[in-house]
PDB file of C-alpha atoms in Angstrom:
ATOM      1  CA  MET A1325     109.207  50.253  76.400  1.00  0.00           C
ATOM      2  CA  LYS A1326     108.841  51.327  72.743  1.00  0.00           C
ATOM      3  CA  ARG A1327     110.488  54.634  73.554  1.00  0.00           C
ATOM      4  CA  VAL A1328     113.407  52.861  75.244  1.00  0.00           C
ATOM      5  CA  ILE A1329     113.951  50.538  72.277  1.00  0.00           C
ATOM      6  CA  LYS A1330     113.688  53.413  69.786  1.00  0.00           C
ATOM      7  CA  ASN A1331     116.227  55.508  71.707  1.00  0.00           C
ATOM      8  CA  ILE A1332     118.637  52.593  72.077  1.00  0.00           C
ATOM      9  CA  GLY A1333     118.346  51.781  68.368  1.00  0.00           C
ATOM     10  CA  PHE A1334     119.053  55.360  67.381  1.00  0.00           C
ATOM     11  CA  ARG A1335     121.958  55.608  69.788  1.00  0.00           C
ATOM     12  CA  TYR A1336     123.351  52.273  68.498  1.00  0.00           C
ATOM     13  CA  VAL A1337     123.522  53.577  64.933  1.00  0.00           C
ATOM     14  CA  ILE A1338     125.203  56.808  66.012  1.00  0.00           C
ATOM     15  CA  VAL A1339     127.750  55.051  68.243  1.00  0.00           C
ATOM     16  CA  LEU A1340     128.572  52.419  65.626  1.00  0.00           C
ATOM     17  CA  ALA A1341     129.274  55.150  63.079  1.00  0.00           C
ATOM     18  CA  ALA A1342     131.441  57.047  65.587  1.00  0.00           C
ATOM     19  CA  ILE A1343     133.393  53.938  66.624  1.00  0.00           C
ATOM     20  CA  CYS A1344     133.976  52.902  62.998  1.00  0.00           C
ATOM     21  CA  SER A1345     135.367  56.369  62.328  1.00  0.00           C
ATOM     22  CA  ILE A1346     137.522  56.868  65.437  1.00  0.00           C
ATOM     23  CA  LEU A1347     138.971  53.473  66.415  1.00  0.00           C
ATOM     24  CA  PRO A1348     140.786  52.734  63.139  1.00  0.00           C
ATOM     25  CA  MET A1349     142.465  56.154  63.451  1.00  0.00           C
ATOM     26  CA  VAL A1350     143.510  55.407  67.052  1.00  0.00           C
ATOM     27  CA  SER A1351     144.889  52.007  65.998  1.00  0.00           C
ATOM     28  CA  LEU A1352     146.791  53.522  63.101  1.00  0.00           C
ATOM     29  CA  ILE A1353     148.316  56.164  65.367  1.00  0.00           C
ATOM     30  CA  LEU A1354     149.208  53.869  68.278  1.00  0.00           C
ATOM     31  CA  LYS A1355     149.865  50.483  66.616  1.00  0.00           C
ATOM     32  CA  GLU A1356     149.310  48.560  63.368  1.00  0.00           C
ATOM     33  CA  TRP A1357     145.836  47.320  62.399  1.00  0.00           C
ATOM     34  CA  LYS A1358     145.389  43.488  62.817  1.00  0.00           C
ATOM     35  CA  ASP A1359     144.400  41.088  60.001  1.00  0.00           C
ATOM     36  CA  GLU A1360     141.349  39.564  61.709  1.00  0.00           C
ATOM     37  CA  THR A1361     139.056  42.082  60.027  1.00  0.00           C
ATOM     38  CA  SER A1362     135.773  40.225  60.329  1.00  0.00           C
ATOM     39  CA  LEU A1363     136.293  39.528  64.043  1.00  0.00           C
ATOM     40  CA  GLN A1364     137.087  43.222  64.506  1.00  0.00           C
ATOM     41  CA  LEU A1365     133.813  44.182  62.824  1.00  0.00           C
ATOM     42  CA  TRP A1366     131.827  41.853  65.104  1.00  0.00           C
ATOM     43  CA  TYR A1367     133.492  43.369  68.125  1.00  0.00           C
ATOM     44  CA  LEU A1368     132.764  46.847  66.793  1.00  0.00           C
ATOM     45  CA  THR A1369     129.101  45.940  66.400  1.00  0.00           C
ATOM     46  CA  LEU A1370     129.000  44.462  69.911  1.00  0.00           C
ATOM     47  CA  MET A1371     130.728  47.533  71.303  1.00  0.00           C
ATOM     48  CA  ALA A1372     128.213  49.823  69.611  1.00  0.00           C
ATOM     49  CA  LEU A1373     125.339  47.765  71.048  1.00  0.00           C
ATOM     50  CA  PHE A1374     126.672  47.888  74.618  1.00  0.00           C
ATOM     51  CA  CYS A1375     127.377  51.625  74.298  1.00  0.00           C
ATOM     52  CA  ALA A1376     123.827  52.167  73.032  1.00  0.00           C
ATOM     53  CA  LEU A1377     122.421  50.283  76.038  1.00  0.00           C
ATOM     54  CA  GLY A1378     124.015  52.963  78.205  1.00  0.00           C
ATOM     55  CA  GLU A1379     121.273  55.269  76.869  1.00  0.00           C
ATOM     56  CA  VAL A1380     118.996  54.103  79.706  1.00  0.00           C
ATOM     57  CA  ILE A1381     121.294  55.938  82.150  1.00  0.00           C
ATOM     58  CA  ILE A1382     120.731  59.349  80.585  1.00  0.00           C
ATOM     59  CA  MET A1383     117.267  58.916  79.094  1.00  0.00           C
ATOM     60  CA  GLU A1384     114.640  61.339  80.402  1.00  0.00           C
ATOM     61  CA  SER A1385     112.296  59.761  82.936  1.00  0.00           C
ATOM     62  CA  GLU A1386     108.595  59.606  82.006  1.00  0.00           C
ATOM     63  CA  THR A1387     107.409  59.686  85.587  1.00  0.00           C
ATOM     64  CA  ARG A1388     109.434  62.472  87.182  1.00  0.00           C
ATOM     65  CA  SER A1389     111.662  65.405  86.279  1.00  0.00           C
ATOM     66  CA  ARG A1390     115.352  65.240  87.110  1.00  0.00           C
ATOM     67  CA  SER A1391     117.273  68.128  88.592  1.00  0.00           C
ATOM     68  CA  LYS A1392     120.371  69.602  86.928  1.00  0.00           C
ATOM     69  CA  LYS A1393     122.609  67.963  89.539  1.00  0.00           C
ATOM     70  CA  GLU A1394     121.088  64.538  88.955  1.00  0.00           C
ATOM     71  CA  THR A1395     121.425  64.965  85.174  1.00  0.00           C
ATOM     72  CA  LEU A1396     125.116  65.832  85.510  1.00  0.00           C
ATOM     73  CA  ILE A1397     125.716  62.822  87.770  1.00  0.00           C
ATOM     74  CA  ARG A1398     123.996  60.625  85.196  1.00  0.00           C
ATOM     75  CA  PHE A1399     126.196  62.070  82.427  1.00  0.00           C
ATOM     76  CA  LEU A1400     129.263  61.214  84.529  1.00  0.00           C
ATOM     77  CA  CYS A1401     127.988  57.658  85.125  1.00  0.00           C
ATOM     78  CA  HIS A1402     127.305  57.328  81.399  1.00  0.00           C
ATOM     79  CA  TYR A1403     130.875  58.476  80.616  1.00  0.00           C
ATOM     80  CA  ILE A1404     132.324  55.907  83.046  1.00  0.00           C
ATOM     81  CA  TYR A1405     130.082  53.194  81.570  1.00  0.00           C
ATOM     82  CA  ILE A1406     131.163  54.011  77.989  1.00  0.00           C
ATOM     83  CA  ASN A1407     134.825  53.989  78.957  1.00  0.00           C
ATOM     84  CA  THR A1408     134.376  50.650  80.741  1.00  0.00           C
ATOM     85  CA  VAL A1409     132.699  49.065  77.704  1.00  0.00           C
ATOM     86  CA  VAL A1410     135.221  50.392  75.183  1.00  0.00           C
ATOM     87  CA  ILE A1411     138.291  49.609  77.261  1.00  0.00           C
ATOM     88  CA  PHE A1412     137.090  46.123  78.293  1.00  0.00           C
ATOM     89  CA  LEU A1413     136.185  45.091  74.760  1.00  0.00           C
ATOM     90  CA  GLY A1414     139.277  46.806  73.378  1.00  0.00           C
ATOM     91  CA  ILE A1415     141.499  44.747  75.690  1.00  0.00           C
ATOM     92  CA  ARG A1416     139.530  41.592  74.794  1.00  0.00           C
ATOM     93  CA  VAL A1417     140.066  42.170  71.068  1.00  0.00           C
ATOM     94  CA  GLY A1418     143.661  43.220  71.490  1.00  0.00           C
ATOM     95  CA  TRP A1419     143.358  46.872  70.518  1.00  0.00           C
ATOM     96  CA  PHE A1420     144.836  47.890  73.853  1.00  0.00           C
ATOM     97  CA  SER A1421     146.770  46.200  76.616  1.00  0.00           C
ATOM     98  CA  LEU A1422     146.803  46.987  80.322  1.00  0.00           C
ATOM     99  CA  VAL A1423     150.593  47.047  80.199  1.00  0.00           C
ATOM    100  CA  ASN A1424     150.603  50.001  77.803  1.00  0.00           C
ATOM    101  CA  TYR A1425     148.268  52.210  79.831  1.00  0.00           C
ATOM    102  CA  ILE A1426     148.998  55.299  77.708  1.00  0.00           C
ATOM    103  CA  GLU A1427     146.638  53.959  74.988  1.00  0.00           C
ATOM    104  CA  ILE A1428     143.834  53.674  77.554  1.00  0.00           C
ATOM    105  CA  VAL A1429     144.470  57.173  78.913  1.00  0.00           C
ATOM    106  CA  VAL A1430     144.484  58.612  75.365  1.00  0.00           C
ATOM    107  CA  LEU A1431     141.182  56.879  74.610  1.00  0.00           C
ATOM    108  CA  ALA A1432     139.582  58.112  77.856  1.00  0.00           C
ATOM    109  CA  ILE A1433     140.706  61.653  77.051  1.00  0.00           C
ATOM    110  CA  MET A1434     139.335  61.434  73.487  1.00  0.00           C
ATOM    111  CA  ILE A1435     135.963  60.218  74.763  1.00  0.00           C
ATOM    112  CA  ALA A1436     135.947  62.993  77.417  1.00  0.00           C
ATOM    113  CA  VAL A1437     136.699  65.600  74.746  1.00  0.00           C
ATOM    114  CA  ILE A1438     133.806  64.338  72.587  1.00  0.00           C
ATOM    115  CA  TYR A1439     131.508  64.451  75.623  1.00  0.00           C
ATOM    116  CA  LEU A1440     132.576  67.967  76.528  1.00  0.00           C
ATOM    117  CA  ILE A1441     132.155  69.266  72.986  1.00  0.00           C
ATOM    118  CA  ASN A1442     128.683  67.705  72.796  1.00  0.00           C
ATOM    119  CA  ILE A1443     127.632  69.151  76.173  1.00  0.00           C
ATOM    120  CA  LEU A1444     129.052  72.603  75.412  1.00  0.00           C
ATOM    121  CA  ILE A1445     127.409  72.887  71.987  1.00  0.00           C
ATOM    122  CA  SER A1446     124.084  71.758  73.418  1.00  0.00           C
ATOM    123  CA  TYR A1447     124.389  74.135  76.396  1.00  0.00           C
ATOM    124  CA  TYR A1448     125.351  77.094  74.187  1.00  0.00           C
ATOM    125  CA  LYS A1449     122.361  76.491  71.922  1.00  0.00           C
ATOM    126  CA  ASP A1450     119.993  76.194  74.890  1.00  0.00           C
ATOM    127  CA  LYS A1451     121.485  79.279  76.565  1.00  0.00           C
ATOM    128  CA  ASN A1452     120.740  81.362  73.469  1.00  0.00           C
ATOM    129  CA  LEU A1453     117.165  80.116  73.433  1.00  0.00           C
ATOM    130  CA  ALA A1454     116.795  80.741  77.184  1.00  0.00           C
ATOM    131  CA  ASP A1455     118.060  84.339  76.768  1.00  0.00           C
ATOM    132  CA  LYS A1456     115.576  84.915  73.945  1.00  0.00           C
ATOM    133  CA  MET A1457     112.696  83.569  76.028  1.00  0.00           C
ATOM    134  CA  ASN A1458     113.780  85.609  79.070  1.00  0.00           C
ATOM    135  CA  ARG A1459     113.724  88.803  76.968  1.00  0.00           C
ATOM    136  CA  ILE A1460     110.153  88.025  75.913  1.00  0.00           C
ATOM    137  CA  LEU A1461     109.156  87.294  79.515  1.00  0.00           C
ATOM    138  CA  SER A1462     110.677  90.628  80.632  1.00  0.00           C
ATOM    139  CA  SER A1463     108.818  92.542  77.945  1.00  0.00           C
ATOM    140  CA  MET A1464     105.560  90.805  78.971  1.00  0.00           C
ATOM    141  CA  GLU A1465     106.189  91.902  82.555  1.00  0.00           C
ATOM    142  CA  GLU A1466     106.868  95.496  81.475  1.00  0.00           C
ATOM    143  CA  GLU A1467     103.661  95.583  79.403  1.00  0.00           C
ATOM    144  CA  LYS A1468     101.715  94.335  82.404  1.00  0.00           C
ATOM    145  CA  GLU A1469     103.093  97.174  84.553  1.00  0.00           C
TER     146      GLU A1469
ATOM    147  CA  MET B 818      69.850  61.820  85.099  1.00  0.00           C
ATOM    148  CA  LYS B 819      67.508  63.999  83.053  1.00  0.00           C
ATOM    149  CA  ILE B 820      68.893  66.903  81.091  1.00  0.00           C
ATOM    150  CA  ILE B 821      66.420  69.691  80.295  1.00  0.00           C
ATOM    151  CA  ILE B 822      67.338  72.710  78.196  1.00  0.00           C
ATOM    152  CA  GLU B 823      64.972  75.687  78.262  1.00  0.00           C
ATOM    153  CA  GLU B 824      65.105  78.990  76.472  1.00  0.00           C
ATOM    154  CA  PRO B 825      65.038  81.891  78.949  1.00  0.00           C
ATOM    155  CA  THR B 826      62.993  85.048  78.531  1.00  0.00           C
ATOM    156  CA  GLU B 827      64.645  88.130  77.112  1.00  0.00           C
ATOM    157  CA  GLN B 828      65.254  89.709  80.529  1.00  0.00           C
ATOM    158  CA  GLU B 829      66.700  86.526  82.040  1.00  0.00           C
ATOM    159  CA  GLU B 830      70.419  85.704  81.849  1.00  0.00           C
ATOM    160  CA  ASP B 831      71.730  82.230  80.999  1.00  0.00           C
ATOM    161  CA  LYS B 832      71.997  80.056  84.060  1.00  0.00           C
ATOM    162  CA  VAL B 833      72.533  76.460  84.966  1.00  0.00           C
ATOM    163  CA  ILE B 834      70.437  75.021  87.793  1.00  0.00           C
ATOM    164  CA  ILE B 835      71.402  71.667  89.217  1.00  0.00           C
ATOM    165  CA  ARG B 836      68.683  69.867  91.122  1.00  0.00           C
ATOM    166  CA  CYS B 837      70.007  66.928  93.106  1.00  0.00           C
ATOM    167  CA  ARG B 838      69.516  65.138  96.371  1.00  0.00           C
ATOM    168  CA  GLU B 839      73.219  64.826  96.982  1.00  0.00           C
ATOM    169  CA  LEU B 840      76.307  66.465  95.464  1.00  0.00           C
ATOM    170  CA  ASP B 841      78.371  63.434  94.441  1.00  0.00           C
ATOM    171  CA  GLU B 842      81.780  63.272  92.728  1.00  0.00           C
ATOM    172  CA  ASN B 843      80.330  63.388  89.211  1.00  0.00           C
ATOM    173  CA  LEU B 844      78.232  66.460  89.923  1.00  0.00           C
ATOM    174  CA  LEU B 845      81.146  68.209  91.615  1.00  0.00           C
ATOM    175  CA  ARG B 846      83.268  67.603  88.549  1.00  0.00           C
ATOM    176  CA  LEU B 847      80.502  68.879  86.314  1.00  0.00           C
ATOM    177  CA  ILE B 848      80.259  72.062  88.381  1.00  0.00           C
ATOM    178  CA  GLN B 849      84.023  72.469  88.311  1.00  0.00           C
ATOM    179  CA  GLY B 850      84.021  72.063  84.560  1.00  0.00           C
ATOM    180  CA  LEU B 851      81.410  74.792  84.194  1.00  0.00           C
ATOM    181  CA  LYS B 852      83.263  77.060  86.596  1.00  0.00           C
ATOM    182  CA  MET B 853      86.585  76.469  84.807  1.00  0.00           C
ATOM    183  CA  ASN B 854      85.031  77.794  81.609  1.00  0.00           C
ATOM    184  CA  GLN B 855      84.180  80.925  83.518  1.00  0.00           C
ATOM    185  CA  ASP B 856      87.869  81.404  84.333  1.00  0.00           C
ATOM    186  CA  THR B 857      87.690  80.432  87.966  1.00  0.00           C
ATOM    187  CA  ILE B 858      89.188  77.374  89.535  1.00  0.00           C
ATOM    188  CA  ILE B 859      87.578  75.332  92.272  1.00  0.00           C
ATOM    189  CA  ALA B 860      90.177  74.319  94.826  1.00  0.00           C
ATOM    190  CA  HIS B 861      89.905  72.224  97.940  1.00  0.00           C
ATOM    191  CA  ASP B 862      91.857  72.352 101.158  1.00  0.00           C
ATOM    192  CA  LYS B 863      90.863  69.935 103.935  1.00  0.00           C
ATOM    193  CA  ASN B 864      87.089  70.452 104.097  1.00  0.00           C
ATOM    194  CA  MET B 865      87.037  73.928 102.609  1.00  0.00           C
ATOM    195  CA  THR B 866      86.325  74.862  99.019  1.00  0.00           C
ATOM    196  CA  TYR B 867      87.865  77.936  97.417  1.00  0.00           C
ATOM    197  CA  MET B 868      87.367  79.804  94.162  1.00  0.00           C
ATOM    198  CA  LEU B 869      90.712  80.810  92.663  1.00  0.00           C
ATOM    199  CA  GLU B 870      91.505  83.147  89.816  1.00  0.00           C
ATOM    200  CA  PRO B 871      93.870  81.696  87.177  1.00  0.00           C
ATOM    201  CA  GLU B 872      96.262  84.593  87.907  1.00  0.00           C
ATOM    202  CA  GLU B 873      96.757  83.227  91.428  1.00  0.00           C
ATOM    203  CA  VAL B 874      97.880  79.812  90.212  1.00  0.00           C
ATOM    204  CA  PHE B 875     101.571  79.144  89.690  1.00  0.00           C
ATOM    205  CA  TYR B 876     101.241  75.579  88.459  1.00  0.00           C
ATOM    206  CA  PHE B 877      99.204  72.386  88.608  1.00  0.00           C
ATOM    207  CA  GLU B 878     100.911  69.126  89.438  1.00  0.00           C
ATOM    208  CA  SER B 879      99.687  65.561  89.317  1.00  0.00           C
ATOM    209  CA  VAL B 880     101.061  63.304  92.056  1.00  0.00           C
ATOM    210  CA  ASP B 881      99.767  59.778  92.812  1.00  0.00           C
ATOM    211  CA  ASN B 882      96.599  60.308  90.738  1.00  0.00           C
ATOM    212  CA  ARG B 883      95.777  63.545  92.578  1.00  0.00           C
ATOM    213  CA  VAL B 884      96.058  67.026  91.123  1.00  0.00           C
ATOM    214  CA  TYR B 885      97.414  69.805  93.289  1.00  0.00           C
ATOM    215  CA  ILE B 886      97.171  73.543  92.666  1.00  0.00           C
ATOM    216  CA  TYR B 887     100.228  75.524  93.723  1.00  0.00           C
ATOM    217  CA  CYS B 888      99.718  79.185  94.506  1.00  0.00           C
ATOM    218  CA  LYS B 889     102.265  81.634  95.907  1.00  0.00           C
ATOM    219  CA  ASN B 890     102.299  80.294  99.463  1.00  0.00           C
ATOM    220  CA  LYS B 891      99.589  77.666  99.553  1.00  0.00           C
ATOM    221  CA  VAL B 892      98.728  74.341  97.979  1.00  0.00           C
ATOM    222  CA  PHE B 893      95.203  73.199  97.191  1.00  0.00           C
ATOM    223  CA  GLU B 894      93.755  70.099  95.641  1.00  0.00           C
ATOM    224  CA  SER B 895      91.674  69.905  92.493  1.00  0.00           C
ATOM    225  CA  LYS B 896      89.104  67.228  91.742  1.00  0.00           C
ATOM    226  CA  GLN B 897      89.790  67.507  88.029  1.00  0.00           C
ATOM    227  CA  LYS B 898      92.303  65.467  86.070  1.00  0.00           C
ATOM    228  CA  LEU B 899      95.340  67.146  84.577  1.00  0.00           C
ATOM    229  CA  TYR B 900      94.205  66.596  80.993  1.00  0.00           C
ATOM    230  CA  GLU B 901      90.865  68.265  81.797  1.00  0.00           C
ATOM    231  CA  ILE B 902      92.657  71.284  83.247  1.00  0.00           C
ATOM    232  CA  GLU B 903      94.928  71.360  80.204  1.00  0.00           C
ATOM    233  CA  SER B 904      91.991  71.464  77.813  1.00  0.00           C
ATOM    234  CA  CYS B 905      90.244  74.172  79.866  1.00  0.00           C
ATOM    235  CA  PHE B 906      93.288  76.421  79.696  1.00  0.00           C
ATOM    236  CA  GLU B 907      94.346  75.512  76.187  1.00  0.00           C
ATOM    237  CA  ASN B 908      94.301  79.076  74.861  1.00  0.00           C
ATOM    238  CA  SER B 909      95.662  80.766  77.937  1.00  0.00           C
ATOM    239  CA  MET B 910      99.108  81.364  79.404  1.00  0.00           C
ATOM    240  CA  PHE B 911      99.152  77.874  80.933  1.00  0.00           C
ATOM    241  CA  PHE B 912     101.149  75.200  79.166  1.00  0.00           C
ATOM    242  CA  ARG B 913     102.197  71.594  79.786  1.00  0.00           C
ATOM    243  CA  ALA B 914     105.764  71.705  81.172  1.00  0.00           C
ATOM    244  CA  SER B 915     106.119  67.973  81.746  1.00  0.00           C
ATOM    245  CA  LYS B 916     103.979  64.861  81.984  1.00  0.00           C
ATOM    246  CA  SER B 917     102.764  65.884  85.432  1.00  0.00           C
ATOM    247  CA  VAL B 918     102.961  69.691  85.472  1.00  0.00           C
ATOM    248  CA  ILE B 919     100.971  72.511  83.860  1.00  0.00           C
ATOM    249  CA  LEU B 920     102.757  75.804  84.374  1.00  0.00           C
ATOM    250  CA  ASN B 921     101.596  79.448  84.267  1.00  0.00           C
ATOM    251  CA  ILE B 922     103.948  81.384  81.974  1.00  0.00           C
ATOM    252  CA  LYS B 923     103.129  84.655  83.754  1.00  0.00           C
ATOM    253  CA  LYS B 924     104.608  83.262  86.954  1.00  0.00           C
ATOM    254  CA  ILE B 925     107.980  82.452  85.392  1.00  0.00           C
ATOM    255  CA  LYS B 926     110.735  84.777  86.576  1.00  0.00           C
ATOM    256  CA  CYS B 927     113.468  83.378  84.329  1.00  0.00           C
ATOM    257  CA  LEU B 928     114.540  80.306  82.377  1.00  0.00           C
ATOM    258  CA  THR B 929     117.913  78.533  82.454  1.00  0.00           C
ATOM    259  CA  PRO B 930     119.187  75.550  80.439  1.00  0.00           C
ATOM    260  CA  ALA B 931     119.085  72.236  82.327  1.00  0.00           C
ATOM    261  CA  PHE B 932     121.018  69.914  79.951  1.00  0.00           C
ATOM    262  CA  SER B 933     119.613  67.398  77.452  1.00  0.00           C
ATOM    263  CA  GLY B 934     117.417  70.078  75.856  1.00  0.00           C
ATOM    264  CA  ARG B 935     115.455  70.722  79.069  1.00  0.00           C
ATOM    265  CA  PHE B 936     114.970  74.053  80.803  1.00  0.00           C
ATOM    266  CA  GLU B 937     114.569  75.049  84.420  1.00  0.00           C
ATOM    267  CA  ALA B 938     111.919  77.673  85.136  1.00  0.00           C
ATOM    268  CA  VAL B 939     112.527  79.766  88.236  1.00  0.00           C
ATOM    269  CA  LEU B 940     109.153  81.001  89.439  1.00  0.00           C
ATOM    270  CA  LYS B 941     108.349  84.294  91.141  1.00  0.00           C
ATOM    271  CA  ASN B 942     107.982  82.549  94.503  1.00  0.00           C
ATOM    272  CA  GLY B 943     111.435  80.976  94.183  1.00  0.00           C
ATOM    273  CA  GLU B 944     110.316  77.487  93.213  1.00  0.00           C
ATOM    274  CA  LYS B 945     112.030  75.682  90.335  1.00  0.00           C
ATOM    275  CA  ILE B 946     110.225  73.591  87.750  1.00  0.00           C
ATOM    276  CA  ILE B 947     111.893  71.503  85.054  1.00  0.00           C
ATOM    277  CA  ILE B 948     110.424  71.865  81.563  1.00  0.00           C
ATOM    278  CA  SER B 949     110.857  68.598  79.637  1.00  0.00           C
ATOM    279  CA  ARG B 950     112.458  68.632  76.209  1.00  0.00           C
ATOM    280  CA  GLN B 951     109.311  67.467  74.451  1.00  0.00           C
ATOM    281  CA  TYR B 952     107.302  70.415  75.838  1.00  0.00           C
ATOM    282  CA  VAL B 953     109.795  73.180  75.089  1.00  0.00           C
ATOM    283  CA  GLY B 954     108.186  73.591  71.672  1.00  0.00           C
ATOM    284  CA  GLU B 955     104.865  74.392  73.326  1.00  0.00           C
ATOM    285  CA  LEU B 956     106.511  77.053  75.494  1.00  0.00           C
ATOM    286  CA  LYS B 957     108.155  78.567  72.439  1.00  0.00           C
ATOM    287  CA  GLY B 958     104.788  78.642  70.692  1.00  0.00           C
ATOM    288  CA  LYS B 959     103.141  80.440  73.625  1.00  0.00           C
ATOM    289  CA  LEU B 960     105.955  83.011  73.645  1.00  0.00           C
ATOM    290  CA  GLY B 961     105.656  83.513  69.912  1.00  0.00           C
ATOM    291  CA  ILE B 962     109.077  82.109  68.941  1.00  0.00           C
TER     292      ILE B 962
END
């Protein structure tokens, strides 16, 4: 339970920072920023909290190991969950409207791009480490022979 | 239970003699502990007991409070707990791959990234084991990275 709370808290801080950086830019590009600043900030905080709760979807299980396929499916579910939270709250606050669906598509694409960049960087880093470890394993095998 | 320690004569080798009316669980575990320190593993299969060399073991896995020993083509059961096995093989090529698995590095054919900082170890018998993110550091240490 402690681990879950710690991960959610960490994720909440990261997401809040990301949302505070990205959403004002989106609003400036697509339409003018509204005057209800304090209400916007509350919604931002709520959005960050709900996004952070999505951490339980992708968090590593303590009891069993997940396969690559299951991890990818969980990433996809997490992406759908994040989009749902952001779009729902965005419509509620008035950042987007269902009539102007282009805004929603742009947002979904931006979130997908962030996801992809994150996954690719992480994969590239791990691939390099895996190659290094495989070289050592090969040399161990050669020494044994 | 009485414990008596005697000094042998110069010609005699060190030996442990267990005198008991019945070999119960505690005594079996004691014997296994002594045998583990001599680099052999006591394994059970149905009503048979086997002595395995560490080189034969691919990995140990804990499932439903039981520890299983996976060799190339066969699976045995161990009476020891996973943490006891881990401490016995602390300075060997066995390492903790996840909460329930202790893996033999010498049986790893190759490593591939498995997202979220985890790695998938493909073993020489074709099996795949996921190495959790928190234990990758231990693997790196064993490989000298």
